[in-house]
Tab-separated table of C-alpha atoms in Angstrom:
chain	number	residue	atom	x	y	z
A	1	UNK	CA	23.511	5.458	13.273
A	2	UNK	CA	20.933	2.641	14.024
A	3	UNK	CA	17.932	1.925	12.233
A	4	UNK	CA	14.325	1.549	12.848
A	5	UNK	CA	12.447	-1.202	10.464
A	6	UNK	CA	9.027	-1.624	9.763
A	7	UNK	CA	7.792	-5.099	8.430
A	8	UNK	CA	4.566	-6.677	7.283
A	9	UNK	CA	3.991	-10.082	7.115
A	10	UNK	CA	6.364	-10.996	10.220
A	11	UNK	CA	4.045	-14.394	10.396
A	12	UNK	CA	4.495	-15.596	7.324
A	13	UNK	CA	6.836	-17.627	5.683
A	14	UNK	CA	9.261	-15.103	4.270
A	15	UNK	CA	8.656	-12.451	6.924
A	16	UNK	CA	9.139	-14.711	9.691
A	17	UNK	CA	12.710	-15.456	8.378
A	18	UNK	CA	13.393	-11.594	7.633
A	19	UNK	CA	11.921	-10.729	11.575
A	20	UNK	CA	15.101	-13.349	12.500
A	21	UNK	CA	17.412	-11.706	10.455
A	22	UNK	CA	16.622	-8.220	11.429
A	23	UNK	CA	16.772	-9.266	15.213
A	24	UNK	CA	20.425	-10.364	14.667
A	25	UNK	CA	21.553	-7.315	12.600
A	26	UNK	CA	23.107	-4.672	14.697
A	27	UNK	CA	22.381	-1.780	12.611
A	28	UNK	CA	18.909	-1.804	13.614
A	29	UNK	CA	17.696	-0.952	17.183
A	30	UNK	CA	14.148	-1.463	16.456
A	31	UNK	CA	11.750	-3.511	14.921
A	32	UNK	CA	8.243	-2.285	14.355
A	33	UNK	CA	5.933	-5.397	13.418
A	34	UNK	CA	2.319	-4.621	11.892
A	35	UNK	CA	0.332	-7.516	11.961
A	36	UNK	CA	-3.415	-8.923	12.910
A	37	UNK	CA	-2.148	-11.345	15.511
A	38	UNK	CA	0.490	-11.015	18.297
A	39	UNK	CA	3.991	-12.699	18.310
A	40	UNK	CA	4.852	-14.032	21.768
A	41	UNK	CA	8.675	-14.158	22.979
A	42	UNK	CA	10.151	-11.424	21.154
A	43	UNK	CA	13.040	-8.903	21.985
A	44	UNK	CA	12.184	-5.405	23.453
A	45	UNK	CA	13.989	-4.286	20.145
A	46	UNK	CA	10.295	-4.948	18.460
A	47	UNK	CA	7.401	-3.397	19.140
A	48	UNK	CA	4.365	-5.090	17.727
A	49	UNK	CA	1.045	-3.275	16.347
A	50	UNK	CA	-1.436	-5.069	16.314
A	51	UNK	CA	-5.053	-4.207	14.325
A	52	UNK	CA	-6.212	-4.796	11.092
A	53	UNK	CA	-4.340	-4.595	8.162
A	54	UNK	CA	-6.807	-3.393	6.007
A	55	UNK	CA	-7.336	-0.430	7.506
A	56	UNK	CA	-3.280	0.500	8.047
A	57	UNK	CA	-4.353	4.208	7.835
A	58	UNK	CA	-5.280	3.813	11.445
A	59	UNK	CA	-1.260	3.279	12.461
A	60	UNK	CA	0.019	6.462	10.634
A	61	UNK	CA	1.405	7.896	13.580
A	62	UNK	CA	3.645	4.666	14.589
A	63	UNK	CA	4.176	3.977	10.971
A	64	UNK	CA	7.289	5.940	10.868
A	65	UNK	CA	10.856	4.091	10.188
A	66	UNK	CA	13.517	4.098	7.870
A	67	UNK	CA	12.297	1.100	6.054
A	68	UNK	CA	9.471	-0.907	4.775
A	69	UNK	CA	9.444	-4.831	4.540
A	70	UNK	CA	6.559	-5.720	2.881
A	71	UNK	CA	5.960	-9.281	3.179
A	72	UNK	CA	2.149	-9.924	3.247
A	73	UNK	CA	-0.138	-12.115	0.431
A	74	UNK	CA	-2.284	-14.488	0.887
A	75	UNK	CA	-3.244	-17.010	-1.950
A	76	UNK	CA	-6.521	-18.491	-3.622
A	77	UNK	CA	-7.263	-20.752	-1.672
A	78	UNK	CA	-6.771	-19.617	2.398
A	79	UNK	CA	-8.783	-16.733	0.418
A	80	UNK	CA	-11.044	-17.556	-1.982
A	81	UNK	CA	-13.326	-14.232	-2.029
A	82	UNK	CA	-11.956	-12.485	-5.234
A	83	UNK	CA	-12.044	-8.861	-3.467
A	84	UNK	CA	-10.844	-10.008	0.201
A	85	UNK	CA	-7.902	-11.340	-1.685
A	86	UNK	CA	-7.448	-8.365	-3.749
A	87	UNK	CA	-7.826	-5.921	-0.322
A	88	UNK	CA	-4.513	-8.204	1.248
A	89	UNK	CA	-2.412	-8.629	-2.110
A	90	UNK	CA	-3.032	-4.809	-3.548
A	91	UNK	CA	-4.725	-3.357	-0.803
A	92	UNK	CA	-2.266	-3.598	1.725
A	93	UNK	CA	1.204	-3.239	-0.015
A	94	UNK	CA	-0.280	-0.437	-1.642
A	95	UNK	CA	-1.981	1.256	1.551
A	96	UNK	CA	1.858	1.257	3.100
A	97	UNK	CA	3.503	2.614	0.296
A	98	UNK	CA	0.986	5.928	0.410
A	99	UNK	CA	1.999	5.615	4.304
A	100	UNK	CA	5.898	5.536	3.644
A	101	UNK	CA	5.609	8.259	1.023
A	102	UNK	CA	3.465	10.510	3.676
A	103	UNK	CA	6.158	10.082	6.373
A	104	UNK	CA	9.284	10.312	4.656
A	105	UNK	CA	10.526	6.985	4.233
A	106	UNK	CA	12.559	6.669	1.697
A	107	UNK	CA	13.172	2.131	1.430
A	108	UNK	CA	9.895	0.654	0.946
A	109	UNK	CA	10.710	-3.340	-0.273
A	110	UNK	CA	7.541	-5.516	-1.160
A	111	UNK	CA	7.647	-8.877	-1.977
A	112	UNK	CA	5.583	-9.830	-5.924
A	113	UNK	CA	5.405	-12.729	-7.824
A	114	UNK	CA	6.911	-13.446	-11.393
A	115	UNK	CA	4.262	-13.302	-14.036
A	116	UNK	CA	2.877	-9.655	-12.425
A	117	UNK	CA	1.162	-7.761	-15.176
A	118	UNK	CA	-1.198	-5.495	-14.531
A	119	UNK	CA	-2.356	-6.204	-18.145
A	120	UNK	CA	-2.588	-10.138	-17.727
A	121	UNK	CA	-6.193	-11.949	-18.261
A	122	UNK	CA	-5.100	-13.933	-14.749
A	123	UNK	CA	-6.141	-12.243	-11.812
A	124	UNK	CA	-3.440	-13.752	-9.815
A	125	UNK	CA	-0.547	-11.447	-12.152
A	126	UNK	CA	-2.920	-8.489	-12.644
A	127	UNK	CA	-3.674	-8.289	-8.923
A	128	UNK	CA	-0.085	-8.139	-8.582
A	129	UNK	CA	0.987	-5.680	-11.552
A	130	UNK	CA	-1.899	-3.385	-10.286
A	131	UNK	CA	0.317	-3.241	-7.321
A	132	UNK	CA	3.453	-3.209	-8.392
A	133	UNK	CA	2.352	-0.113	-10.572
A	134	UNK	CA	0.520	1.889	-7.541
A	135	UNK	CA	3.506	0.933	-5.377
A	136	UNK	CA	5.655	2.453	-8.385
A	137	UNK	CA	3.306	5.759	-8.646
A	138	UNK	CA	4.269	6.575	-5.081
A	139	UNK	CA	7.846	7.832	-5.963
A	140	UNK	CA	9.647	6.448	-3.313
A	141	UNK	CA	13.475	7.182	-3.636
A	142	UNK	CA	14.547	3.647	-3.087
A	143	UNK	CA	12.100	0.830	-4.176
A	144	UNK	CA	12.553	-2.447	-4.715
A	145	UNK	CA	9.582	-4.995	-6.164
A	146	UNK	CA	10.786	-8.325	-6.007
A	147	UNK	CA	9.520	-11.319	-8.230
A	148	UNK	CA	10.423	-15.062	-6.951
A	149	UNK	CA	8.889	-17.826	-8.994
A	150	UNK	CA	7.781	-21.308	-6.501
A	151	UNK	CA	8.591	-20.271	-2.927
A	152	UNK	CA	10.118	-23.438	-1.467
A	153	UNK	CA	10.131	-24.290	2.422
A	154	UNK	CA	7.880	-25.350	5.267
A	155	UNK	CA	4.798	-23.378	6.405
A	156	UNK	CA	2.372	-23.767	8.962
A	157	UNK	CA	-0.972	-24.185	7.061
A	158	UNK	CA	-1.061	-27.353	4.421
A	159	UNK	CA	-1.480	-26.200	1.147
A	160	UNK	CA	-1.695	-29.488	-0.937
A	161	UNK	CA	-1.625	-27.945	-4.499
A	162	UNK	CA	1.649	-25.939	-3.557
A	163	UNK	CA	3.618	-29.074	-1.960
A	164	UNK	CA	2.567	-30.945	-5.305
A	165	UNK	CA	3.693	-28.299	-7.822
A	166	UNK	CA	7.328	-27.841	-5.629
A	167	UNK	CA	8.096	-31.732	-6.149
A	168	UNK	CA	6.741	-31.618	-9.547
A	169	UNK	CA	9.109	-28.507	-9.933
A	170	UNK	CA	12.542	-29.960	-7.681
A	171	UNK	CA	12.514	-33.115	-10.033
A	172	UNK	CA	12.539	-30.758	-13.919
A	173	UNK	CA	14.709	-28.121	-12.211
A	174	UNK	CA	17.482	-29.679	-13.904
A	175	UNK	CA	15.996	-28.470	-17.025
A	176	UNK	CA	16.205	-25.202	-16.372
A	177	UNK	CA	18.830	-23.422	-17.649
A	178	UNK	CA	19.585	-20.242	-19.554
A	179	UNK	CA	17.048	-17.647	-19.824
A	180	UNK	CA	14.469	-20.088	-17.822
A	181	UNK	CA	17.033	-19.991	-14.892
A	182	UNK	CA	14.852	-17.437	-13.575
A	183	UNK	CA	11.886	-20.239	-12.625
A	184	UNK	CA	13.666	-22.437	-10.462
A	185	UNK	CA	12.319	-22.714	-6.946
A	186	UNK	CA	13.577	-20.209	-4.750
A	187	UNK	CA	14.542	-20.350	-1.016
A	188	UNK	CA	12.582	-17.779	1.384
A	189	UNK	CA	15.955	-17.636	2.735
A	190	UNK	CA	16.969	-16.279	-0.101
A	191	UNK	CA	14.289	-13.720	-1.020
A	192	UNK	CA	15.028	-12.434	3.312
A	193	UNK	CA	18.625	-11.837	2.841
A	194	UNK	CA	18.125	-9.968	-0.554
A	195	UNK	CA	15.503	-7.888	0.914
A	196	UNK	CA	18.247	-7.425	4.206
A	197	UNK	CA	21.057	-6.504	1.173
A	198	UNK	CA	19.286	-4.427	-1.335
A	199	UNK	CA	18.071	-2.008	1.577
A	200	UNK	CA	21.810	-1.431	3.014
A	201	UNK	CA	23.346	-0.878	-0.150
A	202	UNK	CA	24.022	2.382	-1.651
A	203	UNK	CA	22.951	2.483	-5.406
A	204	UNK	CA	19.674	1.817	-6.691
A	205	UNK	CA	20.313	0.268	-10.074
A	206	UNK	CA	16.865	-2.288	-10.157
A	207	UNK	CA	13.837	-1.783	-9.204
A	208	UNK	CA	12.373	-5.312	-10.302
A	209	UNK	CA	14.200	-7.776	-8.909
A	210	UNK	CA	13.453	-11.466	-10.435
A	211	UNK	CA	14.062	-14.257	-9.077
A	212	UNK	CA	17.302	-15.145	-10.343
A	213	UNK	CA	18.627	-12.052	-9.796
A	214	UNK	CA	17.077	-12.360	-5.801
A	215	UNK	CA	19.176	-15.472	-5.390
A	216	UNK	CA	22.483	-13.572	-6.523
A	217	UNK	CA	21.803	-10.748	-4.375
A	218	UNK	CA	21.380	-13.330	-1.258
A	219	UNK	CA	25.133	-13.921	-1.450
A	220	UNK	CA	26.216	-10.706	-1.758
């Protein structure tokens, strides 16, 4: 039976890659993309909704699949104001869990960050363990929360601090080894085809995923 997929975030990095894969896989028949802007040249397997995010309430009646790709976040500096940034990174994630849980989806994926803690003094890794535990308090059957350290690859806006810290971080990768495995940088590939795998396979063992373990799942 073929699948209908939700995903937010199709213009990011990460999402942009998953959109790709999702067109290609043949167990899905349609692709339901909720996003502020529209995405020219796609397949009439997607249908695009397009509004504002922050107010996803307004799409319950289309937001009905049998999974949720949750690829939005934004970071400090594209989005400096503290509560704008805190209405995309919680906000949102958050909003379409309660909107998966009220129409009976049972997948609901969202892409974290390592270092989440909704405890933490940072309000980078509290922003994002606020979520992860709100995301967590909906009780959907199968959730995953996954936690990649650097995100490597190419995107359209120039963030000079990032592109900095990932050749700072490509030249001491060798160091990393053992239990510090996990803070390599990691492909957005990678973090696609894990999402892709983890919501086609049967058990449900994790529910944090980190980013060593996202990288093994990619292969499988």
């Amino acid at each position: 039976m073929k699948k209908t997929a939700i995903l937010i975030g199709a213009t990011g990095l990460t999402g942009n890659i998953l959109l790709h894969k999702l067109m290609e896989d043949t167990r899905y028949n349609t692709i339901k993309l909720f996003s502020r802007t529209k995405i020219e040249g796609l397949p009439n397997k997607v249908t695009q909704f397009v509004g504002d995010l922050l107010n996803l309430e307004q799409f319950k009646e289309d937001f009905k699949g049998d999974e949720v790709y949750c690829c939005i976040g934004t970071t400090a500096k594209k989005t400096p104001d503290k509560e704008l940034y805190k209405q995309i990174d919680y906000g949102i994630p958050v909003a379409a869990a309660k909107l998966s849980k009220e129409n009976n989806i049972t997948t609901f994926l969202v892409i974290s960050a390592m270092g989440a803690n909704k405890e933490s003094s940072v309000f980078y890794n509290r922003t994002k363990g606020e979520m992860e535990h709100d995301v967590l308090e909906q009780n959907i059957i199968h959730t995953y929360i996954l936690r990649p350290s650097l995100i490597g690859g190419e995107r359209k806006e120039r963030r000079i601090l990032e592109k900095v810290s990932l050749v700072v971080f490509k030249i001491i990768q060798p160091l990393f080894i053992g239990k510090f495995k996990q803070y390599k940088i990691i492909n957005p590939e990678s973090i696609a085809q894990a999402m892709l795998n983890l919501a086609n396979r049967t058990s449900n063992a994790e529910v944090i995923i980190t980013s060593d373990d996202i990288k093994k799942l990619a292969k499988k």
